[in-house]
mmCIF file of C-alpha atoms in Angstrom:
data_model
loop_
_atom_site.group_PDB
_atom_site.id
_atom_site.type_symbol
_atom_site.label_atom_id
_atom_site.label_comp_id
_atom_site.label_asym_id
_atom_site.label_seq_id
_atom_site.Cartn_x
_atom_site.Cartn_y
_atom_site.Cartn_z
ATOM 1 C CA UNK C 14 0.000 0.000 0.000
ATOM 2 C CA UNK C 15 1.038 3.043 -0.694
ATOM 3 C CA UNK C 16 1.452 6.065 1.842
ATOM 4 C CA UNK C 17 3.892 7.772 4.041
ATOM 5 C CA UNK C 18 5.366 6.808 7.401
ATOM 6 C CA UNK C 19 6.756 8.385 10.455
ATOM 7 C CA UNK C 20 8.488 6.375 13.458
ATOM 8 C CA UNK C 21 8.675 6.579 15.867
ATOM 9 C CA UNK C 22 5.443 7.218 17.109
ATOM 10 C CA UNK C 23 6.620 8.474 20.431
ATOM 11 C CA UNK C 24 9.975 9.861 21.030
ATOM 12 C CA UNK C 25 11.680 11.078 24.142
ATOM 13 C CA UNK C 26 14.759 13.040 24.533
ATOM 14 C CA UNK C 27 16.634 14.501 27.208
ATOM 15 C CA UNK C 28 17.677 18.100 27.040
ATOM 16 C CA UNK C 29 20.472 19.086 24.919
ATOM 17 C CA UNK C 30 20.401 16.587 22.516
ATOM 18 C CA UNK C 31 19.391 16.038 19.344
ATOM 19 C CA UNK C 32 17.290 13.748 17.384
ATOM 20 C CA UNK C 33 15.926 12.934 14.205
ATOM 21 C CA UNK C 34 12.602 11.953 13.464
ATOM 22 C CA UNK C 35 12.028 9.630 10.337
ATOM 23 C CA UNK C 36 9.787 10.602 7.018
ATOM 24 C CA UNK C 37 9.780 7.804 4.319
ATOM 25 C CA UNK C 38 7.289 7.756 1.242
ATOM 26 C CA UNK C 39 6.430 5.586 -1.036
ATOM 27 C CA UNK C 40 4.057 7.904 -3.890
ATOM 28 C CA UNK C 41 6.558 9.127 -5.763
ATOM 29 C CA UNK C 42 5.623 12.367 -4.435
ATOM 30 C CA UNK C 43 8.132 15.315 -5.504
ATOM 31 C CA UNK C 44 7.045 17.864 -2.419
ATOM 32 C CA UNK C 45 7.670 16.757 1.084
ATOM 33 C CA UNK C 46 6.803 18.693 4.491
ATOM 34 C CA UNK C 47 7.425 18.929 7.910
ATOM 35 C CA UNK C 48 5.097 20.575 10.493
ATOM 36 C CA UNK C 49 4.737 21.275 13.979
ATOM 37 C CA UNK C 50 0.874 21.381 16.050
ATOM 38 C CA UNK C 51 0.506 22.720 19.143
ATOM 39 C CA UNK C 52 -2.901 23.292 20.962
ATOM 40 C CA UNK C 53 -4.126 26.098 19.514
ATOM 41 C CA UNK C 54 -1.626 26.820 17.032
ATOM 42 C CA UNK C 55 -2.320 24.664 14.276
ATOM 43 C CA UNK C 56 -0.257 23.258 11.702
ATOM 44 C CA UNK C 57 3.092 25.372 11.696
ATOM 45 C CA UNK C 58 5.585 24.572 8.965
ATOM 46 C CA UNK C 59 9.093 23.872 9.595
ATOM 47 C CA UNK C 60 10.763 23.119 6.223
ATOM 48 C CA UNK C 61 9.352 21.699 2.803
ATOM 49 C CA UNK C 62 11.397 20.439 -0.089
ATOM 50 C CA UNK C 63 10.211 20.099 -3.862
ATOM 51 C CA UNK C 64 13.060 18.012 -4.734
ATOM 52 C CA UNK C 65 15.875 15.713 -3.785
ATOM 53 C CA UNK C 66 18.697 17.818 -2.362
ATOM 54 C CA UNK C 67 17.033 21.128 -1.751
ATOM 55 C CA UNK C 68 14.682 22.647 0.640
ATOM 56 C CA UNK C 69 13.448 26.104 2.002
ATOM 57 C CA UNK C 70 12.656 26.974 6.105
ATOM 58 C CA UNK C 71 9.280 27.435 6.308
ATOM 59 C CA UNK C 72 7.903 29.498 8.921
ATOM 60 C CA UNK C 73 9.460 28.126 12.617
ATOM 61 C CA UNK C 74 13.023 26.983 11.140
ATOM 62 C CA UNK C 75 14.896 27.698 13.836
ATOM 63 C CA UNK C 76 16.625 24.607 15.951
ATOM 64 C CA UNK C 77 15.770 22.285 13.013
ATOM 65 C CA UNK C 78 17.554 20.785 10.501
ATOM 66 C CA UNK C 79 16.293 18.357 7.366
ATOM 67 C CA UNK C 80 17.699 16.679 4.425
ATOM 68 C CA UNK C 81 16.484 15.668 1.223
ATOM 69 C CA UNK C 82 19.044 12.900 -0.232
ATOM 70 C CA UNK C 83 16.958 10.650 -1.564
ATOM 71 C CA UNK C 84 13.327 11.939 -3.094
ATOM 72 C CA UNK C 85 10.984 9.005 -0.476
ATOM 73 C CA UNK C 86 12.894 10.661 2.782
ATOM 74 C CA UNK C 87 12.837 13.535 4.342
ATOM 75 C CA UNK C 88 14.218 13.117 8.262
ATOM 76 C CA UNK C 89 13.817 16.188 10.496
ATOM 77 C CA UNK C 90 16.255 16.506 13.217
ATOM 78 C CA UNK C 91 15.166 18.485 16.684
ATOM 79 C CA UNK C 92 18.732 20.235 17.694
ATOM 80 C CA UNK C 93 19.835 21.401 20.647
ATOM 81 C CA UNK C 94 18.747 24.784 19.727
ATOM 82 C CA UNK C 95 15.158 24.512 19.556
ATOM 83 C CA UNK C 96 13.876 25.931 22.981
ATOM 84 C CA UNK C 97 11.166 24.732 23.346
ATOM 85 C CA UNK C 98 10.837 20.932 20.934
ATOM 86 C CA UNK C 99 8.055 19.254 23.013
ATOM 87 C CA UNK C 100 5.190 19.140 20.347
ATOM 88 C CA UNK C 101 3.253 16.467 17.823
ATOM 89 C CA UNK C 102 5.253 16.343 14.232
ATOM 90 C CA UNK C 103 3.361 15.727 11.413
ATOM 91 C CA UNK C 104 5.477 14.735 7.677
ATOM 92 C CA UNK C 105 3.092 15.446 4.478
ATOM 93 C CA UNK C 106 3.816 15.011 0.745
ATOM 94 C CA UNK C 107 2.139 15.906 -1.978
ATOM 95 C CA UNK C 108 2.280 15.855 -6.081
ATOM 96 C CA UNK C 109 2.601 18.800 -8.223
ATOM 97 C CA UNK C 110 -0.265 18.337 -10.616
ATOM 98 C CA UNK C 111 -0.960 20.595 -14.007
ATOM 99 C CA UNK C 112 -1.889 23.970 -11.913
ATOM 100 C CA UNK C 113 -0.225 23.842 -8.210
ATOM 101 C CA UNK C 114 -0.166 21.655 -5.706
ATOM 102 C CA UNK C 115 -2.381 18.438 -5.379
ATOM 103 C CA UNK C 116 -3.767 16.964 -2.371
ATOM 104 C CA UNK C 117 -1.277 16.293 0.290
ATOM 105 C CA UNK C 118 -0.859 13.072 2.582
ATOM 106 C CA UNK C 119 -0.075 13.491 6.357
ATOM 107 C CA UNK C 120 1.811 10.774 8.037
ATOM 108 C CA UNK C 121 0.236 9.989 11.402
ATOM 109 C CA UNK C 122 2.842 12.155 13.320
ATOM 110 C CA UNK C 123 5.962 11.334 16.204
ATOM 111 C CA UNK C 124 5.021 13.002 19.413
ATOM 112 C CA UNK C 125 8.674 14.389 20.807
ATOM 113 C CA UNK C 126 8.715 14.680 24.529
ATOM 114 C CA UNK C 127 12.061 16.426 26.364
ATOM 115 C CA UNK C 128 12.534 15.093 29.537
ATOM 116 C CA UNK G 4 3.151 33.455 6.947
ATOM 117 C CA UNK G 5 0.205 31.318 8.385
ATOM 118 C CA UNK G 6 -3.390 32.129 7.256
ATOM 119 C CA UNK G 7 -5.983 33.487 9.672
ATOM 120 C CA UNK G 8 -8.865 31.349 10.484
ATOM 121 C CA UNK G 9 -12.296 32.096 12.281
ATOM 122 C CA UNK G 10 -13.929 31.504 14.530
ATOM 123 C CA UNK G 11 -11.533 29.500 16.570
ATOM 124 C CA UNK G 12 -14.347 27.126 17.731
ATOM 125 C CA UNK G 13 -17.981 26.857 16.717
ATOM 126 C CA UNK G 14 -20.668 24.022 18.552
ATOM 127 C CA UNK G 15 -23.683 23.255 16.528
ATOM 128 C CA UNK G 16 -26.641 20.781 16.573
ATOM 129 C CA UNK G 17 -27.141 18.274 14.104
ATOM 130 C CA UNK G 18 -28.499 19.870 11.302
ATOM 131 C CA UNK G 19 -27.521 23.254 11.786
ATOM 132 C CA UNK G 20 -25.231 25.338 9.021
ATOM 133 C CA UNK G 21 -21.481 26.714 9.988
ATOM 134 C CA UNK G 22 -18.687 28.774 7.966
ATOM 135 C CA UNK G 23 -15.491 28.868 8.343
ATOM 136 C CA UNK G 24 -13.441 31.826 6.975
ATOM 137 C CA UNK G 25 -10.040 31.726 5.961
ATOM 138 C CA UNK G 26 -8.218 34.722 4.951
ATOM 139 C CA UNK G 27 -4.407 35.438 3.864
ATOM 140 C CA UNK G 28 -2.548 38.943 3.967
ATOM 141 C CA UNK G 29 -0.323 37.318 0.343
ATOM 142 C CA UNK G 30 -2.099 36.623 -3.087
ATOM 143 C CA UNK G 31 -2.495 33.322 -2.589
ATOM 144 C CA UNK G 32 -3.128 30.781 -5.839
ATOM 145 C CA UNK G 33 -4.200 28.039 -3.979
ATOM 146 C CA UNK G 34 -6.504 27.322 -0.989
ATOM 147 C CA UNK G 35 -6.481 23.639 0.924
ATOM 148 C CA UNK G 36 -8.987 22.222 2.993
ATOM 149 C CA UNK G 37 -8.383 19.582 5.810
ATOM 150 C CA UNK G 38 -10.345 18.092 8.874
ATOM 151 C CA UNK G 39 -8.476 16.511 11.456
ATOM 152 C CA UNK G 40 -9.814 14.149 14.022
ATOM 153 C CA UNK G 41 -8.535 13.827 17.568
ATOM 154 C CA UNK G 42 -5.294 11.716 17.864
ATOM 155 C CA UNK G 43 -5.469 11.029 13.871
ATOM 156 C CA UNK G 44 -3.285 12.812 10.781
ATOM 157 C CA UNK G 45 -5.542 15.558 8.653
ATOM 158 C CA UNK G 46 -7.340 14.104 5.419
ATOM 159 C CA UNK G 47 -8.065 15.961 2.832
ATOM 160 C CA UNK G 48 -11.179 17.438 1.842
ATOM 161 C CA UNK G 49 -10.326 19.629 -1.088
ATOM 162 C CA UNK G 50 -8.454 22.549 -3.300
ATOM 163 C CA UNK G 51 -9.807 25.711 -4.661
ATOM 164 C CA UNK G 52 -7.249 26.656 -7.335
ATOM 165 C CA UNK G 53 -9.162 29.850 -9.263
ATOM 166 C CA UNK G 54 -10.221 33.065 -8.071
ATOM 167 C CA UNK G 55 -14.289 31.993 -7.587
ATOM 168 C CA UNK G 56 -14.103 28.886 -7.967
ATOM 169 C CA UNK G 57 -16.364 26.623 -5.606
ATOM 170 C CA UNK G 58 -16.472 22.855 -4.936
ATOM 171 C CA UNK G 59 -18.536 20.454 -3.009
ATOM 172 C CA UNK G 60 -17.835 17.090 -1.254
ATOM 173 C CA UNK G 61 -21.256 15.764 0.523
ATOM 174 C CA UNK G 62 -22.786 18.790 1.946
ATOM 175 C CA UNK G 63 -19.332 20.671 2.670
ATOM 176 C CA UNK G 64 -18.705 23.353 -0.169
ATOM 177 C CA UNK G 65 -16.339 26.402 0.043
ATOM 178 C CA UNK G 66 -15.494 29.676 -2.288
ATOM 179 C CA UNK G 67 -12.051 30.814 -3.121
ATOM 180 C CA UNK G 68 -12.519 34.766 -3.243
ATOM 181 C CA UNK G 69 -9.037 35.347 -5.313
ATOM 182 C CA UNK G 70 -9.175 39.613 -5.213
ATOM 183 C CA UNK G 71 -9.700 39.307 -1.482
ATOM 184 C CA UNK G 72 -7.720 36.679 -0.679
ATOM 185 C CA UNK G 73 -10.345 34.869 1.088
ATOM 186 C CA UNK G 74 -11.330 31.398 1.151
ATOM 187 C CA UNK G 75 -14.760 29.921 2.779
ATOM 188 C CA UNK G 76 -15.547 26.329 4.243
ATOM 189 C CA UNK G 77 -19.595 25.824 4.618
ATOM 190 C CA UNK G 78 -21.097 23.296 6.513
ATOM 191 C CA UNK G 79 -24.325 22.402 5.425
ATOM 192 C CA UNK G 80 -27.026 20.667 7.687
ATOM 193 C CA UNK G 81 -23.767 19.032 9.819
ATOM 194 C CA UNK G 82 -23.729 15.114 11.063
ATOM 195 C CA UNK G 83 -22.103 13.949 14.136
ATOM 196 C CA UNK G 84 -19.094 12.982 11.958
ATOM 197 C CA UNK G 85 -18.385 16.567 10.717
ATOM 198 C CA UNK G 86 -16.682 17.290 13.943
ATOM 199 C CA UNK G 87 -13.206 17.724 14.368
ATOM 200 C CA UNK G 88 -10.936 20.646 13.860
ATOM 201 C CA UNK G 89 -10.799 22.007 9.972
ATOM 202 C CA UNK G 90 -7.564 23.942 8.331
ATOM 203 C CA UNK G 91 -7.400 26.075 5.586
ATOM 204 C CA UNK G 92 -3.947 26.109 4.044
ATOM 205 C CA UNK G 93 -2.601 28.553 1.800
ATOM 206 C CA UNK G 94 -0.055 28.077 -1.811
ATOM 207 C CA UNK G 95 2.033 30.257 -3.100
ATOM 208 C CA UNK G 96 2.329 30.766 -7.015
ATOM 209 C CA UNK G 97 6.146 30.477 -7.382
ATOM 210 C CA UNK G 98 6.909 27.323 -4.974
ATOM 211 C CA UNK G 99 5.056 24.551 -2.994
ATOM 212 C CA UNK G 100 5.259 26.116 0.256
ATOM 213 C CA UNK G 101 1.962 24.956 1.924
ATOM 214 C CA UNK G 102 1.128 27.019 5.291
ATOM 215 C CA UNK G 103 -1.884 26.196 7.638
ATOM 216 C CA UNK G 104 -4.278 28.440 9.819
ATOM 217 C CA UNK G 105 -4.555 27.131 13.491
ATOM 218 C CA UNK G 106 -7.674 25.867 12.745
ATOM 219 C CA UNK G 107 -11.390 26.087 13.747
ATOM 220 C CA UNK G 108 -12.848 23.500 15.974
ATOM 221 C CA UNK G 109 -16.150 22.265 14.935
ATOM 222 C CA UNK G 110 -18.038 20.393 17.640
ATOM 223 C CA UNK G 111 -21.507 19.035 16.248
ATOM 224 C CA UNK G 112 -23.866 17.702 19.049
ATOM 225 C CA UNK G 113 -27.111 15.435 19.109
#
């Protein structure tokens, strides 16, 4: 079947270190996403890509970093520098059809906890 | 830049009609619909991609409003399963950045 996968589901980290939270597709999708939800905040983007090795900060990039190496992953990693990283992560990616963007799939998210 | 959505929150009875504006302070060529259920991933409900254009899926329709950058979500005589919190996101016309308003949280009750 075809879709897109985060893991893990749940994630814990202690402060100051990083981690990287897996995004793996398998529709041949050229545009890939990464967003942040908090209560009340709704979906905040982090950094998209719209092809294999380059990608653009969205609107919260700071204390994140991706990559785009191969065009079925896109890993986010959490750095040390994010303040505040506790928060649900949601991946999406979505095909460019004839006039814009098409409808985009969500993964079903890694909840990152700092302890 | 994240689109604004309102109301934040909106309770209805079964049967009864909502909207849900979304609005953007860029031209925007693109406007994205979602509903998201508690503890599940958004699925999408649909894109507006010409100034006017409408669309329809069951009895939810919305309006794109190109000139004033506006987008509208209608709920038409809601069900029990139209409840859950709906996001309007926003594309840009010279890259596939896709932002999201925080949402509006539609609570439909017996």
């Amino acid at each position: 079947d075809g879709g897109i996968t985060q893991s893990p589901k749940y994630l814990f980290r202690k402060e100051g270190q990083n981690v990287t939270l897996s995004c793996e597709q398998n529709l041949n999708h050229d545009a890939m996403y990464w967003y942040r939800q908090d209560p009340g905040q709704g979906l905040r983007l982090i950094y998209y890509s719209q092809i294999v090795n380059d990608f653009q900060k969205g609107d919260i990039a700071e204390g994140y970093s991706v990559s785009r190496e191969k065009k079925e992953s896109f890993p986010l990693t959490v750095t040390s520098a994010q303040k505040n990283p506790t928060a649900f992560y949601l991946c999406a990616s979505s095909i460019v059809a004839q006039g814009g963007l098409a409808e985009a799939f969500f993964g079903q998210g890694t909840r990152l906890t700092v302890v | 830049q994240q689109p604004v959505q309102s109301p934040q929150a909106v309770i209805l009875r079964e049967g009864e009609d909502a909207v849900i504006n979304c609005s953007s302070s860029k031209a925007l060529y693109s406007v994205h619909w979602y509903r998201q259920k508690h503890g599940e991933a958004p699925v999408f409900l649909m894109i507006l991609l010409k100034g006017g254009e409408q669309k329809g899926h069951d009895k939810i329709s919305a309006s794109f409003n190109e000139k004033k950058q506006q987008s509208s979500l209608y709920l038409t005589a809601s069900q029990l399963s139209y409840s859950g919190t709906y996001f309007c996101g926003t594309g840009s016309t010279n890259d596939y950045k896709l932002s999201f308003g925080a949402g509006t949280t539609v609570t439909v009750r017996a």
